[in-house]
Amino acid sequence: MSTCEQTRPAPLRCPSANEVLQSVLQLLPRGRAWQSNEGGPLMGLVRAFDPRVFDDPPFQARRRTQSVLVGFWRAIASVVTFILARYCDLRLEFWCATHKETHDLWMAEYGLPDACDPFPDLCTKVAAIGGARCEYYAAVAARAGWSITCADITNDCGGSAGNFQVGCSWPGGQIGGGRLLIIVNLGDSPAYVAPAETLPYAGHLQAGSGLACEPDIAPLQCILDRVVHAHIEITYQTSGG
């Protein structure tokens, strides 16, 4: 057996009421006043803690069925049992899979419910690792029924000697990076709903105007806004559909 296996702690187990009572009795002082011996007051072995103690003369007439000392400390043990049970219940609230009483706190902590959240299920969101790569964004979009590809947009403006362009740089402006192009493949996106075409009316059709509204990808944008880092500027393009 390895060292790790030898030192592995025992799993948490909440003690029963009788186990708590035995533990409480073991904490009592030693001596004749408590009818205890060096090994501790054990039920059934020490007269004052023996349920049959009052069945012996001269106490037979009283018909007591339980030791007074045991009855008193059983009442104390019942309170301790309740406290330990609450501790055990509290431990289960630290994990999403076993929590019950603190569900409202878990939901508030993870910002649920949220119609735009890519992980509407609480425990799924708790287990989500996250990422900043195109593959991760594509996987999140696919869960919601959208097919996307993405690429970084390189800003070639300014920076290198001999490559400056007039009017390209501005105070506080970004130089390179921080921009992401997302191409939405409408034909492969089951979540996409194509808009209905509108027939042109006489006098309302203008040169260059489309016969229908632009594709509505607002649900996808809402989802990606939850996972793409805030400092990244996103440009969307659509294809197909």
GROMACS .gro file of C-alpha atoms in nm:
model
  241
    1MET     CA    1   0.000   0.000   0.000
    2SER     CA    2   0.138   0.342  -0.096
    3THR     CA    3   0.200   0.624   0.150
    4CYS     CA    4  -0.084   0.827  -0.003
    5GLU     CA    5  -0.331   0.545   0.052
    6GLN     CA    6  -0.217   0.501   0.410
    7THR     CA    7  -0.267   0.869   0.497
    8ARG     CA    8  -0.589   0.922   0.302
    9PRO     CA    9  -0.854   1.064   0.540
   10ALA     CA   10  -1.171   0.872   0.603
   11PRO     CA   11  -1.481   0.999   0.420
   12LEU     CA   12  -1.712   1.232   0.609
   13ARG     CA   13  -1.981   1.048   0.803
   14CYS     CA   14  -2.233   1.209   1.032
   15PRO     CA   15  -2.255   1.023   1.365
   16SER     CA   16  -2.582   0.873   1.483
   17ALA     CA   17  -2.758   0.987   1.801
   18ASN     CA   18  -2.627   0.687   1.997
   19GLU     CA   19  -2.272   0.750   1.877
   20VAL     CA   20  -2.295   1.112   1.989
   21LEU     CA   21  -2.429   0.999   2.329
   22GLN     CA   22  -2.135   0.762   2.375
   23SER     CA   23  -1.895   1.044   2.287
   24VAL     CA   24  -2.061   1.280   2.535
   25LEU     CA   25  -2.042   1.023   2.814
   26GLN     CA   26  -1.672   0.973   2.743
   27LEU     CA   27  -1.614   1.343   2.817
   28LEU     CA   28  -1.756   1.327   3.170
   29PRO     CA   29  -1.513   1.365   3.463
   30ARG     CA   30  -1.366   1.055   3.624
   31GLY     CA   31  -1.453   0.964   3.980
   32ARG     CA   32  -1.720   0.824   4.213
   33ALA     CA   33  -1.937   1.137   4.183
   34TRP     CA   34  -2.003   1.038   3.821
   35GLN     CA   35  -1.991   0.665   3.885
   36SER     CA   36  -1.713   0.648   3.629
   37ASN     CA   37  -1.401   0.436   3.613
   38GLU     CA   38  -1.070   0.489   3.441
   39GLY     CA   39  -1.209   0.365   3.114
   40GLY     CA   40  -1.493   0.614   3.117
   41PRO     CA   41  -1.864   0.580   3.193
   42LEU     CA   42  -1.987   0.305   2.964
   43MET     CA   43  -2.358   0.232   2.938
   44GLY     CA   44  -2.451  -0.108   3.076
   45LEU     CA   45  -2.121  -0.152   3.262
   46VAL     CA   46  -2.146   0.124   3.523
   47ARG     CA   47  -2.447   0.114   3.753
   48ALA     CA   48  -2.541   0.480   3.740
   49PHE     CA   49  -2.554   0.456   3.362
   50ASP     CA   50  -2.722   0.117   3.346
   51PRO     CA   51  -3.090   0.132   3.233
   52ARG     CA   52  -3.162  -0.153   3.482
   53VAL     CA   53  -3.020   0.030   3.783
   54PHE     CA   54  -3.357   0.119   3.938
   55ASP     CA   55  -3.493  -0.232   3.892
   56ASP     CA   56  -3.268  -0.353   4.176
   57PRO     CA   57  -3.371  -0.322   4.543
   58PRO     CA   58  -3.446  -0.084   4.702
   59PHE     CA   59  -3.558   0.092   4.383
   60GLN     CA   60  -3.788  -0.173   4.236
   61ALA     CA   61  -4.101   0.016   4.345
   62ARG     CA   62  -4.002   0.319   4.138
   63ARG     CA   63  -4.003   0.116   3.816
   64ARG     CA   64  -3.750   0.343   3.643
   65THR     CA   65  -3.653   0.213   3.303
   66GLN     CA   66  -3.355   0.443   3.238
   67SER     CA   67  -3.068   0.584   3.435
   68VAL     CA   68  -3.116   0.948   3.537
   69LEU     CA   69  -2.764   1.035   3.427
   70VAL     CA   70  -2.807   0.868   3.091
   71GLY     CA   71  -3.140   1.044   3.037
   72PHE     CA   72  -2.988   1.383   3.118
   73TRP     CA   73  -2.691   1.343   2.886
   74ARG     CA   74  -2.908   1.190   2.615
   75ALA     CA   75  -3.095   1.521   2.608
   76ILE     CA   76  -2.765   1.707   2.574
   77ALA     CA   77  -2.652   1.464   2.304
   78SER     CA   78  -2.971   1.524   2.104
   79VAL     CA   79  -2.880   1.894   2.074
   80VAL     CA   80  -2.525   1.806   1.972
   81THR     CA   81  -2.662   1.558   1.716
   82PHE     CA   82  -2.875   1.833   1.560
   83ILE     CA   83  -2.577   2.071   1.540
   84LEU     CA   84  -2.357   1.806   1.378
   85ALA     CA   85  -2.632   1.720   1.128
   86ARG     CA   86  -2.650   2.087   1.026
   87TYR     CA   87  -2.273   2.091   0.981
   88CYS     CA   88  -2.301   1.786   0.755
   89ASP     CA   89  -2.578   1.954   0.555
   90LEU     CA   90  -2.367   2.268   0.523
   91ARG     CA   91  -2.076   2.071   0.380
   92LEU     CA   92  -2.300   1.943   0.100
   93GLU     CA   93  -2.383   2.304   0.003
   94PHE     CA   94  -2.023   2.360  -0.109
   95TRP     CA   95  -2.079   2.150  -0.425
   96CYS     CA   96  -2.329   2.222  -0.700
   97ALA     CA   97  -2.420   1.855  -0.743
   98THR     CA   98  -2.532   1.818  -0.379
   99HIS     CA   99  -2.655   2.166  -0.281
  100LYS     CA  100  -3.020   2.213  -0.186
  101GLU     CA  101  -3.083   2.488   0.067
  102THR     CA  102  -2.861   2.754  -0.092
  103HIS     CA  103  -2.990   2.726  -0.449
  104ASP     CA  104  -3.096   3.092  -0.463
  105LEU     CA  105  -2.746   3.199  -0.352
  106TRP     CA  106  -2.583   2.978  -0.616
  107MET     CA  107  -2.806   3.124  -0.888
  108ALA     CA  108  -2.724   3.481  -0.782
  109GLU     CA  109  -2.351   3.404  -0.764
  110TYR     CA  110  -2.345   3.276  -1.123
  111GLY     CA  111  -2.588   3.533  -1.266
  112LEU     CA  112  -2.869   3.294  -1.350
  113PRO     CA  113  -3.128   3.284  -1.493
  114ASP     CA  114  -3.002   3.470  -1.800
  115ALA     CA  115  -3.161   3.424  -2.142
  116CYS     CA  116  -2.829   3.504  -2.311
  117ASP     CA  117  -2.609   3.280  -2.098
  118PRO     CA  118  -2.442   3.003  -2.299
  119PHE     CA  119  -2.461   2.780  -1.990
  120PRO     CA  120  -2.820   2.817  -1.861
  121ASP     CA  121  -2.783   2.506  -1.645
  122LEU     CA  122  -2.623   2.597  -1.311
  123CYS     CA  123  -2.393   2.298  -1.264
  124THR     CA  124  -2.285   2.311  -1.630
  125LYS     CA  125  -2.183   2.674  -1.583
  126VAL     CA  126  -1.997   2.592  -1.261
  127ALA     CA  127  -1.798   2.324  -1.446
  128ALA     CA  128  -1.725   2.547  -1.747
  129ILE     CA  129  -1.354   2.619  -1.779
  130GLY     CA  130  -1.368   2.903  -2.032
  131GLY     CA  131  -1.113   3.008  -2.290
  132ALA     CA  132  -0.998   3.276  -2.531
  133ARG     CA  133  -0.950   3.075  -2.850
  134CYS     CA  134  -1.165   3.057  -3.161
  135GLU     CA  135  -1.225   2.686  -3.102
  136TYR     CA  136  -1.382   2.761  -2.766
  137TYR     CA  137  -1.610   3.032  -2.906
  138ALA     CA  138  -1.717   2.797  -3.187
  139ALA     CA  139  -1.799   2.523  -2.936
  140VAL     CA  140  -2.008   2.762  -2.725
  141ALA     CA  141  -2.195   2.883  -3.035
  142ALA     CA  142  -2.256   2.525  -3.151
  143ARG     CA  143  -2.425   2.443  -2.818
  144ALA     CA  144  -2.679   2.713  -2.899
  145GLY     CA  145  -2.729   2.602  -3.260
  146TRP     CA  146  -2.493   2.840  -3.440
  147SER     CA  147  -2.209   2.749  -3.677
  148ILE     CA  148  -1.926   3.000  -3.674
  149THR     CA  149  -1.562   3.035  -3.773
  150CYS     CA  150  -1.339   3.313  -3.654
  151ALA     CA  151  -1.003   3.474  -3.711
  152ASP     CA  152  -0.794   3.751  -3.564
  153ILE     CA  153  -0.804   4.088  -3.742
  154THR     CA  154  -0.458   4.236  -3.771
  155ASN     CA  155  -0.429   4.613  -3.756
  156ASP     CA  156  -0.138   4.712  -3.981
  157CYS     CA  157  -0.164   5.077  -3.894
  158GLY     CA  158   0.151   5.245  -3.758
  159GLY     CA  159   0.424   5.104  -3.538
  160SER     CA  160   0.708   4.992  -3.765
  161ALA     CA  161   0.979   5.229  -3.890
  162GLY     CA  162   0.903   5.346  -4.240
  163ASN     CA  163   0.551   5.204  -4.233
  164PHE     CA  164   0.364   5.491  -4.069
  165GLN     CA  165   0.058   5.615  -4.255
  166VAL     CA  166  -0.076   5.968  -4.234
  167GLY     CA  167  -0.395   5.987  -4.030
  168CYS     CA  168  -0.384   5.624  -3.927
  169SER     CA  169  -0.274   5.669  -3.565
  170TRP     CA  170  -0.457   5.867  -3.298
  171PRO     CA  171  -0.394   5.946  -2.933
  172GLY     CA  172  -0.506   5.658  -2.715
  173GLY     CA  173  -0.575   5.436  -3.013
  174GLN     CA  174  -0.493   5.066  -3.021
  175ILE     CA  175  -0.206   4.939  -3.233
  176GLY     CA  176  -0.270   4.586  -3.353
  177GLY     CA  177  -0.455   4.297  -3.186
  178GLY     CA  178  -0.778   4.308  -2.986
  179ARG     CA  179  -1.004   4.254  -3.287
  180LEU     CA  180  -1.188   3.937  -3.384
  181LEU     CA  181  -1.371   3.848  -3.704
  182ILE     CA  182  -1.659   3.603  -3.661
  183ILE     CA  183  -1.814   3.452  -3.972
  184VAL     CA  184  -2.161   3.308  -3.913
  185ASN     CA  185  -2.253   3.016  -4.140
  186LEU     CA  186  -2.628   3.070  -4.157
  187GLY     CA  187  -2.696   2.763  -4.369
  188ASP     CA  188  -2.541   2.536  -4.106
  189SER     CA  189  -2.700   2.712  -3.807
  190PRO     CA  190  -3.027   2.545  -3.698
  191ALA     CA  191  -3.092   2.830  -3.454
  192TYR     CA  192  -3.107   3.084  -3.738
  193VAL     CA  193  -3.454   3.192  -3.852
  194ALA     CA  194  -3.455   3.359  -4.195
  195PRO     CA  195  -3.661   3.679  -4.221
  196ALA     CA  196  -3.966   3.689  -4.443
  197GLU     CA  197  -3.918   3.871  -4.771
  198THR     CA  198  -4.119   4.190  -4.815
  199LEU     CA  199  -4.264   4.272  -5.156
  200PRO     CA  200  -4.161   4.617  -5.284
  201TYR     CA  201  -4.425   4.886  -5.303
  202ALA     CA  202  -4.436   5.134  -5.586
  203GLY     CA  203  -4.235   5.439  -5.498
  204HIS     CA  204  -4.072   5.275  -5.195
  205LEU     CA  205  -3.799   5.073  -5.367
  206GLN     CA  206  -3.466   5.251  -5.389
  207ALA     CA  207  -3.158   5.161  -5.586
  208GLY     CA  208  -2.926   4.941  -5.382
  209SER     CA  209  -3.191   4.853  -5.121
  210GLY     CA  210  -3.250   4.490  -5.029
  211LEU     CA  211  -3.582   4.315  -5.061
  212ALA     CA  212  -3.559   4.174  -4.708
  213CYS     CA  213  -3.417   4.260  -4.368
  214GLU     CA  214  -3.059   4.175  -4.281
  215PRO     CA  215  -3.004   3.838  -4.107
  216ASP     CA  216  -3.088   3.862  -3.740
  217ILE     CA  217  -2.798   3.716  -3.542
  218ALA     CA  218  -2.875   3.906  -3.221
  219PRO     CA  219  -2.924   3.583  -3.018
  220LEU     CA  220  -2.574   3.468  -3.118
  221GLN     CA  221  -2.423   3.808  -3.037
  222CYS     CA  222  -2.593   3.803  -2.699
  223ILE     CA  223  -2.439   3.463  -2.618
  224LEU     CA  224  -2.087   3.548  -2.735
  225ASP     CA  225  -2.091   3.873  -2.540
  226ARG     CA  226  -2.096   3.655  -2.228
  227VAL     CA  227  -1.779   3.461  -2.314
  228VAL     CA  228  -1.560   3.681  -2.537
  229HIS     CA  229  -1.325   3.899  -2.334
  230ALA     CA  230  -1.448   4.254  -2.296
  231HIS     CA  231  -1.134   4.413  -2.448
  232ILE     CA  232  -1.184   4.231  -2.780
  233GLU     CA  233  -1.370   4.415  -3.057
  234ILE     CA  234  -1.588   4.177  -3.259
  235THR     CA  235  -1.678   4.216  -3.626
  236TYR     CA  236  -1.953   3.986  -3.756
  237GLN     CA  237  -1.997   3.860  -4.113
  238THR     CA  238  -2.265   3.625  -4.242
  239SER     CA  239  -2.252   3.369  -4.520
  240GLY     CA  240  -2.506   3.134  -4.673
  241GLY     CA  241  -2.860   3.116  -4.555
   0.00000   0.00000   0.00000
